[in-house]
Structures are given as structure tokens and as C-alpha cells.
CSV table of C-alpha atoms and ligand atoms in Angstrom, one decimal:
chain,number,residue,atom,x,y,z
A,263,UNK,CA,0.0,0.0,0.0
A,264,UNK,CA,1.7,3.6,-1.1
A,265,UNK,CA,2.6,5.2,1.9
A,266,UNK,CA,0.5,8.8,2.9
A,267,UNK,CA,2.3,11.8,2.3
A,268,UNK,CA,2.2,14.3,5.4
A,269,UNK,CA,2.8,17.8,4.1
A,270,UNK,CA,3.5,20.1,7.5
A,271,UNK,CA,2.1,23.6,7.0
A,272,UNK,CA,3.3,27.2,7.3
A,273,UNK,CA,1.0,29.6,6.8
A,274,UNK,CA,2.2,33.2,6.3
A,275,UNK,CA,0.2,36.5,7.9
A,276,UNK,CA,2.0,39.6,8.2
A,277,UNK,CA,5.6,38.0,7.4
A,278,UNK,CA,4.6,35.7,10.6
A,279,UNK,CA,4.3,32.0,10.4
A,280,UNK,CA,0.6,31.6,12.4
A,281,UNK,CA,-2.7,29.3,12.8
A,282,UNK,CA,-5.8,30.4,12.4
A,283,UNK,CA,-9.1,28.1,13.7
A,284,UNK,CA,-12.0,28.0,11.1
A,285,UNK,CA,-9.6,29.9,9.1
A,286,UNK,CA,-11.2,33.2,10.7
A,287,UNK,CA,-8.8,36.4,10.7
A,288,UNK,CA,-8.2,37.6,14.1
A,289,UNK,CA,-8.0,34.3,15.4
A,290,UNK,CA,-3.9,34.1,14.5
A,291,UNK,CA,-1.7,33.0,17.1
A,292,UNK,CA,2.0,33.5,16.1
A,293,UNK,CA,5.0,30.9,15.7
A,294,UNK,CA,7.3,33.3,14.6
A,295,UNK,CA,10.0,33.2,11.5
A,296,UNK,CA,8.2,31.3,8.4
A,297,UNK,CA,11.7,30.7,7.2
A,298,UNK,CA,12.8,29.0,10.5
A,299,UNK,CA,9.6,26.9,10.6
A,300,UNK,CA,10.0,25.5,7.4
A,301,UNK,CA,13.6,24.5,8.0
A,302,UNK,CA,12.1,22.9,10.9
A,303,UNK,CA,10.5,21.1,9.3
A,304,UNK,CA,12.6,19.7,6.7
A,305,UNK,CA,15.0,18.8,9.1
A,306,UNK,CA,12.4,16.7,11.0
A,307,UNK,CA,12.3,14.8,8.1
A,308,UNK,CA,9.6,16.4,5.9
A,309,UNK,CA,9.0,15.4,2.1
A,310,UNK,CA,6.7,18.4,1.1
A,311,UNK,CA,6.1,21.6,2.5
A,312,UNK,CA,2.3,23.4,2.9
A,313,UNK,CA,2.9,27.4,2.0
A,314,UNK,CA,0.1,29.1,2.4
A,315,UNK,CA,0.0,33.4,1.7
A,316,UNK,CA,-3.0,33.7,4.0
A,317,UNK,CA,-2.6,37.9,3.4
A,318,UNK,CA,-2.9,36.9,-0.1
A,319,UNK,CA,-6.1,34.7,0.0
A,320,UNK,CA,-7.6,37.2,2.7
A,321,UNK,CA,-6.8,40.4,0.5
A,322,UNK,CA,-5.2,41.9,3.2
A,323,UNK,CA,-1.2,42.3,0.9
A,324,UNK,CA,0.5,39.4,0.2
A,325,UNK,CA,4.0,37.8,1.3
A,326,UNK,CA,5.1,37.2,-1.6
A,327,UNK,CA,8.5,37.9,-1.4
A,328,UNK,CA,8.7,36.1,1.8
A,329,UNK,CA,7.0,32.7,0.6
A,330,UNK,CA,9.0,32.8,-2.4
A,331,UNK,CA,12.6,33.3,-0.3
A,332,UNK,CA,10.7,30.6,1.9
A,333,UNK,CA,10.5,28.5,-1.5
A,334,UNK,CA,13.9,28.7,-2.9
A,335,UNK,CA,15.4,27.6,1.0
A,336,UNK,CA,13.7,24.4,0.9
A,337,UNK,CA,15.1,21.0,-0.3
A,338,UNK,CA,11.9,19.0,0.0
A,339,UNK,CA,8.8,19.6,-2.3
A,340,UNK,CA,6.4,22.7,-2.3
A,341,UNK,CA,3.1,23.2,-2.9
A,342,UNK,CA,2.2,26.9,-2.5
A,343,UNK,CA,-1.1,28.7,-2.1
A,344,UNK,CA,-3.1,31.7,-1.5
A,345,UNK,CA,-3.6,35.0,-4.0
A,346,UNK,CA,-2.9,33.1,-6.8
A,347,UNK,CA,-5.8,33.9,-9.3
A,348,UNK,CA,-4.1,35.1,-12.5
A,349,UNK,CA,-1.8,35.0,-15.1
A,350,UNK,CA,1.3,37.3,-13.1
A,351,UNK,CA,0.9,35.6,-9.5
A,352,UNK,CA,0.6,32.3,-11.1
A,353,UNK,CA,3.8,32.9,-12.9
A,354,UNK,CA,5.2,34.7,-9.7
A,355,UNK,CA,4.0,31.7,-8.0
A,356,UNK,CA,5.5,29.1,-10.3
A,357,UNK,CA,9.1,31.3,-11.0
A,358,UNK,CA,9.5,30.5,-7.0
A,359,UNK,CA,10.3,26.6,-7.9
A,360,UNK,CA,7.5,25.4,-6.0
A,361,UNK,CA,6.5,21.9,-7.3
A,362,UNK,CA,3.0,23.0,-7.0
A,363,UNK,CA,0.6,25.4,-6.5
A,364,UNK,CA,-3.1,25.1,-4.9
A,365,UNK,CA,-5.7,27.2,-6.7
A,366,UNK,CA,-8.8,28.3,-4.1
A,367,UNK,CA,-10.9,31.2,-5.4
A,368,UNK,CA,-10.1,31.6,-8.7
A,369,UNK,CA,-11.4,27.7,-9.4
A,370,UNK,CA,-14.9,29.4,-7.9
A,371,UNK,CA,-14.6,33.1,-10.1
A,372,UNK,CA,-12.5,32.3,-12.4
A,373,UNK,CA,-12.9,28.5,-13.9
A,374,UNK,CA,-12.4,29.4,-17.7
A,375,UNK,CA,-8.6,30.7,-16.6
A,376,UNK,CA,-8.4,27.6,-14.2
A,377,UNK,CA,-9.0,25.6,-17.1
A,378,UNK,CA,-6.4,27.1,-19.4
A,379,UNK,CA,-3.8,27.1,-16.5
A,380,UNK,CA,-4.7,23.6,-15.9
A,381,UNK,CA,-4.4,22.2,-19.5
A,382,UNK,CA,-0.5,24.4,-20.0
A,383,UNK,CA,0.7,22.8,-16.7
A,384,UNK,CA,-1.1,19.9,-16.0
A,385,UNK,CA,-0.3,18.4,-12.2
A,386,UNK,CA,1.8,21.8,-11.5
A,387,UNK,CA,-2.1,22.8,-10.5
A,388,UNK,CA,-4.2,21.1,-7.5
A,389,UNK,CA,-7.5,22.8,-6.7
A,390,UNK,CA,-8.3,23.4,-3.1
A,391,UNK,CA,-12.0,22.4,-2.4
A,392,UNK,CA,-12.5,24.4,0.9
A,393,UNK,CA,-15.7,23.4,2.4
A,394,UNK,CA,-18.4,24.2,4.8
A,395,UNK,CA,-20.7,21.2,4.7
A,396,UNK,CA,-20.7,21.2,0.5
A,397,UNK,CA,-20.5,24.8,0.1
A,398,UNK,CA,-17.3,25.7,-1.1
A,399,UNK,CA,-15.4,29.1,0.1
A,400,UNK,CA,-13.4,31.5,-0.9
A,401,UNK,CA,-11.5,35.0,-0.8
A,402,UNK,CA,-10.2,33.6,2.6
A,403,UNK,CA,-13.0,31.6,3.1
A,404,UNK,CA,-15.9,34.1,3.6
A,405,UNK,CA,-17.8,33.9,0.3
A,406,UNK,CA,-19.7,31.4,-1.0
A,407,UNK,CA,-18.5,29.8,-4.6
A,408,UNK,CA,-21.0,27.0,-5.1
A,409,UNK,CA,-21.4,22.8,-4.6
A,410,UNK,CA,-18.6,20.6,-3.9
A,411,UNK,CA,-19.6,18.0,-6.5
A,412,UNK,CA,-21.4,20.2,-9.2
A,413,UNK,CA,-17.5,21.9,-9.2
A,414,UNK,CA,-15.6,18.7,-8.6
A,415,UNK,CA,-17.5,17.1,-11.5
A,416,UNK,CA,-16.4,20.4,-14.0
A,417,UNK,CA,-12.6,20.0,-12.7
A,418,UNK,CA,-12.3,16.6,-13.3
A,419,UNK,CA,-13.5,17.3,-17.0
A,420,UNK,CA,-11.0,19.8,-17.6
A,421,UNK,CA,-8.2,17.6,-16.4
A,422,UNK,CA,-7.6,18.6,-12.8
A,423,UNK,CA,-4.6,16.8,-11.6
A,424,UNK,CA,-5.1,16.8,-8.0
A,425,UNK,CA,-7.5,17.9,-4.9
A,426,UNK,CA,-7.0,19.8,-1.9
A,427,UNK,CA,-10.1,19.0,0.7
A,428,UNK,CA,-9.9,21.5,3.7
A,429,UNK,CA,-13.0,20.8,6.2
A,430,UNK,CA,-13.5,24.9,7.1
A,431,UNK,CA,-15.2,23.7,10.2
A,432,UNK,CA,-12.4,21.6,11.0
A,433,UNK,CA,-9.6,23.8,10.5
A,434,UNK,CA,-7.3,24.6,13.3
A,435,UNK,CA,-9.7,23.0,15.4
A,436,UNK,CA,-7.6,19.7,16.7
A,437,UNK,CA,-11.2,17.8,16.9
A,438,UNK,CA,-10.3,15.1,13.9
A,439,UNK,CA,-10.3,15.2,10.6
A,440,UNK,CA,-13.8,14.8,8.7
A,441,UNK,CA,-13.2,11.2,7.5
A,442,UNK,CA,-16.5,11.1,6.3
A,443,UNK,CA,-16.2,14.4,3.7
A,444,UNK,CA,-12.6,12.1,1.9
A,445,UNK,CA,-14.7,9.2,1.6
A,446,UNK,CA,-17.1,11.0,0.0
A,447,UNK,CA,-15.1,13.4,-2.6
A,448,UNK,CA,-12.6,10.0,-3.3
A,449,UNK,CA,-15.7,8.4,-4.4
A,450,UNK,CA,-16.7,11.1,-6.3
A,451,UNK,CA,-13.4,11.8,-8.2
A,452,UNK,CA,-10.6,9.3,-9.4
A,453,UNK,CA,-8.2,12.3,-8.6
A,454,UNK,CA,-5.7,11.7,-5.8
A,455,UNK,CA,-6.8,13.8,-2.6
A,456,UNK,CA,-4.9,15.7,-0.2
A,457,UNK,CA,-6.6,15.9,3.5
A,458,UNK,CA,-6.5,19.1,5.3
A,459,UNK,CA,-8.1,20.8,8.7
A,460,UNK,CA,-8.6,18.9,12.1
A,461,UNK,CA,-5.7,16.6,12.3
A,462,UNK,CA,-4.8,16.2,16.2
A,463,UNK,CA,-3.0,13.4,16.6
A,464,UNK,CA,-1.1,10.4,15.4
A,465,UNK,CA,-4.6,8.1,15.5
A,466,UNK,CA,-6.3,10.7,13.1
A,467,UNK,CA,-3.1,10.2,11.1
A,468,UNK,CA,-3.2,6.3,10.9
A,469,UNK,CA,-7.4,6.8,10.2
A,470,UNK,CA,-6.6,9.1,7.1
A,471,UNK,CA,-3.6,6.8,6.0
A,472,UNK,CA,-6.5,3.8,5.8
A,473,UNK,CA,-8.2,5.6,3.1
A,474,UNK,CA,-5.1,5.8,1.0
A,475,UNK,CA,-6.5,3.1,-1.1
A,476,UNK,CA,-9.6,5.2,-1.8
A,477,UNK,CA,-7.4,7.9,-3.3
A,478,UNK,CA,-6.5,10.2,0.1
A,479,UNK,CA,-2.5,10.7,-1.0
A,480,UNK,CA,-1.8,13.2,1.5
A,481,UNK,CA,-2.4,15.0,4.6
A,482,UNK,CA,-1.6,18.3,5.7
A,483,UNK,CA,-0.7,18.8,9.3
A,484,UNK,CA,-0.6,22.5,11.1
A,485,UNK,CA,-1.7,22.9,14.4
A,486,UNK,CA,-1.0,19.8,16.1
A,487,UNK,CA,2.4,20.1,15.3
A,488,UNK,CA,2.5,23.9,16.4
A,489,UNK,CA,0.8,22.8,19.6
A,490,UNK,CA,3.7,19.9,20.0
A,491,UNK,CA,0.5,17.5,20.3
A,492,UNK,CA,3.3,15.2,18.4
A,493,UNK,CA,6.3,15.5,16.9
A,494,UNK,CA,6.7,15.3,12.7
A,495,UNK,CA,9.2,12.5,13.1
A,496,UNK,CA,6.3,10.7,14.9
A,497,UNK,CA,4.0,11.6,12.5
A,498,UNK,CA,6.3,10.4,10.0
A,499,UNK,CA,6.8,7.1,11.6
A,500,UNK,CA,2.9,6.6,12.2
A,501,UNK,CA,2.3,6.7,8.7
A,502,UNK,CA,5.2,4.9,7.7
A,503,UNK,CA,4.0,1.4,9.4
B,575,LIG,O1,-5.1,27.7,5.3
B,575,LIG,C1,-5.9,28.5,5.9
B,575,LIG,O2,-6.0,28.4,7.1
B,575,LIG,C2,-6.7,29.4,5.1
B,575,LIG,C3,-7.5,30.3,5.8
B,575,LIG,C4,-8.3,31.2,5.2
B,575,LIG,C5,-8.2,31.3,3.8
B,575,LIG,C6,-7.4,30.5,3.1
B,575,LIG,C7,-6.6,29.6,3.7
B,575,LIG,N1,-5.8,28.7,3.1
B,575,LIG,C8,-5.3,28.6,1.8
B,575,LIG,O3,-5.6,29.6,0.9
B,575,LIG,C9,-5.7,29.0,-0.4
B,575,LIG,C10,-6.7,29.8,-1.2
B,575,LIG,O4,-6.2,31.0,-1.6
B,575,LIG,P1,-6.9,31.6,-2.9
B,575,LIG,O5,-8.4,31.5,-2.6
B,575,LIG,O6,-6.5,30.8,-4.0
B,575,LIG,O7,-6.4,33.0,-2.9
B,575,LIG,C11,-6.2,27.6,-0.2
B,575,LIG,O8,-5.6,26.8,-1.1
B,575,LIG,C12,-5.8,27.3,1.2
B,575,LIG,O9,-4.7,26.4,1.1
């Protein structure tokens, strides 16, 4: 059985590497240089690396400088997101090295560009289906962009490489990851799925790593590692058995 990928998050506000819970701005609490958390990370052991420019995605600046110096310091594998919704931050994005990027909003307001971005690079684009029940979300996850499956459905026909599943009401929470919402968007999609929001502790990890054979490739991990609820080399080691 292919091993699950765990891709350790830094999220970027204000040139600070923070966690948010719901993703909800105000709720940040700080864990300092993004720079030296990232390192952190790939020193722990780390194969990929979640960059997220939350200033971007809120439309509150951007950090793009920042995730981009962030970018070029790593070894491991990056899949970046947040702000990028056109032609010049996708190349910005893309210029960085990243191995990936994750498209939110602009899947939702822009899906004749994410279709032309998506057939010129191919799995250099993953979607991120952010969710509140099946609604999706986005511009930081306060406005409304329509039905999981209706938009899943009109990805998969224009060739969409890859999903990222973020449970909104899970997010930052440390309650568990919603189990439930992979089973359902691997059955819905033969794309591979990357799990994010509500991850607390190793258990969760080893529950997410059983649907691996539905299609869940990854998971993304953020809090419970800022919160030292485990360590990454644990993590690592859970999902490695
Ligand atoms: O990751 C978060 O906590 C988060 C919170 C609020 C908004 C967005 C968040 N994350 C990432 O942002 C991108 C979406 O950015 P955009 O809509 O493309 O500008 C999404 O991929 C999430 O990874």
C-alpha cells in the first residue's frame, strides 16, 4: 500500500508563520519566523512543504517575497497557495520553484482561466476544495463559490490533476479530521486527494492513512504540530508502518 504523504504547513500573515481556527482572521496565534519553521520542518524529516500566503487569500497584501525566499530555502517539495488567481501571480508563484501550486478562489470566479492554467501545466495545478458542509469558500473563506460535486464534476472534466479537501469547520480546530467528507469526494473523483483541517493526533493520522487506497495521497498537518500535540518524526513514523 503507497505510503501517505504528510505535508506540514506554514501559513504566512503579516511575514509571521501563524494558525488560524476556522480559518477566521483575528484568530492568528504567532510561531514566529516562516523561514525558520519551514527549515524545521525539513530537518524533522519532511518530504513536502504546505505554503500558504494567507494575506494573499484574505486580501489583506501578500508575502510574496517572503513565501517565495521561503521556496527557494527548501530541499523538500512545495506546494504553494493563496492570492494566486491570474496570469502574473501564477507565474510569480510558479518562478518560485514550488513543485506545485493550490488554486482556491479563482477555481470558484475564475474557472475558464483555471482551465487554461490547468491544460498548459497539468499536475503543477491542485485545486483546493474548501468546504463548509458542501458549500465551497473563498477569498479567505468568507464567500460562497457554489457545490462541492457540481465543481468537482467540471474539474475533473477539464483535467484537474489533483484535490485539496480542507473541512472549514475543522480547521485549526484539533477535533479530527472529517473522514466522512474524503470518503465521500474520493468516491466522487478518481483524482488523488490531499486531506487538510482537524488533524490532532497520530490516531487521526493512521485513520486518514487507511483511506489511501480510496485515493486520500496526503495530509496536511498545522496545528497539532505547532501545539507539539506530536512531533513530525512521529508523524512520520505513524504513517510509515
Ligand atoms: O489555510 C488556511 O488556514 C486558510 C484560511 C483562510 C483562507 C485560506 C486559507 N488557506 C489557503 O488559501 C488558499 C486559497 O487561496 P486563494 O483563494 O487561491 O487566494 C487555499 O488553497 C488554502 O490552502
Amino acid at each position: 500500500m503507497a505510503k501517505l504523504e504528510l505535508l506540514p504547513a506554514v501559513d504566512v500573515r503579516d511575514g509571521q508563520a501563524v494558525r488560524l481556527v476556522h480559518g477566521e482572521s483575528g484568530t492568528e496565534t504567532s510561531y514566529g519566523s516562516p523561514l525558520e519553521a519551514a527549515l524545521a520542518w525539513q530537518r524533522a524529516g519532511a518530504e513536502w512543504l504546505h505554503l500558504v500566503d494567507l494575506d494573499a487569500a484574505f486580501g489583506t497584501g501578500d508575502n510574496r517575497d517572503l513565501v517565495a525566499e521561503v521556496t527557494r530555502a527548501m530541499d523538500i517539495k512545495v506546494e504553494l497557495s493563496g492570492g494566486i488567481r491570474d496570469d502574473a501571480s501564477l507565474a510569480k508563484a510558479l518562478a518560485t520553484g514550488c513543485t506545485r501550486v493550490n488554486l482556491g478562489t479563482a477555481a470558484l470566479e475564475t474557472p475558464e482561466w483555471v482551465a487554461k492554467v490547468i491544460a498548459e501545466h497539468g499536475d503543477k495545478i491542485a485545486v483546493g476544495l474548501d468546504v463548509r458542509g458542501t458549500t465551497l469558500k473563498g477569498r479567505g473563506w468568507t464567500r460562497d463559490g457554489g457545490d462541492l460535486y457540481e465543481t468537482l464534476e467540471r474539474l475533473d472534466k477539464e483535467g484537474c490533476a489533483r484535490y485539496v479537501v480542507t473541512d472549514i469547520a475543522k480547521d485549526g480546530t484539533l477535533q479530527g479530521p472529517n473522514l466522512e467528507l474524503l470518503r465521500n469526494v474520493c468516491a466522487a473523483t478518481d483524482r488523488p486527494v490531499v486531506a487538510s483541517g482537524g488533524v490532532s493526533s497520530l490516531d487521526d493520522l493512521r485513520a486518514i492513512a487507511q483511506l489511501v487506497p480510496l485515493g486520500v495521497e496526503g495530509s496536511i498537518v498545522g496545528k497539532a504540530l505547532y501545539a507539539k500535540a506530536f512531533t513530525l518524526e512521529e508523524a512520520l513514523e505513524a504513517v510509515a508502518e
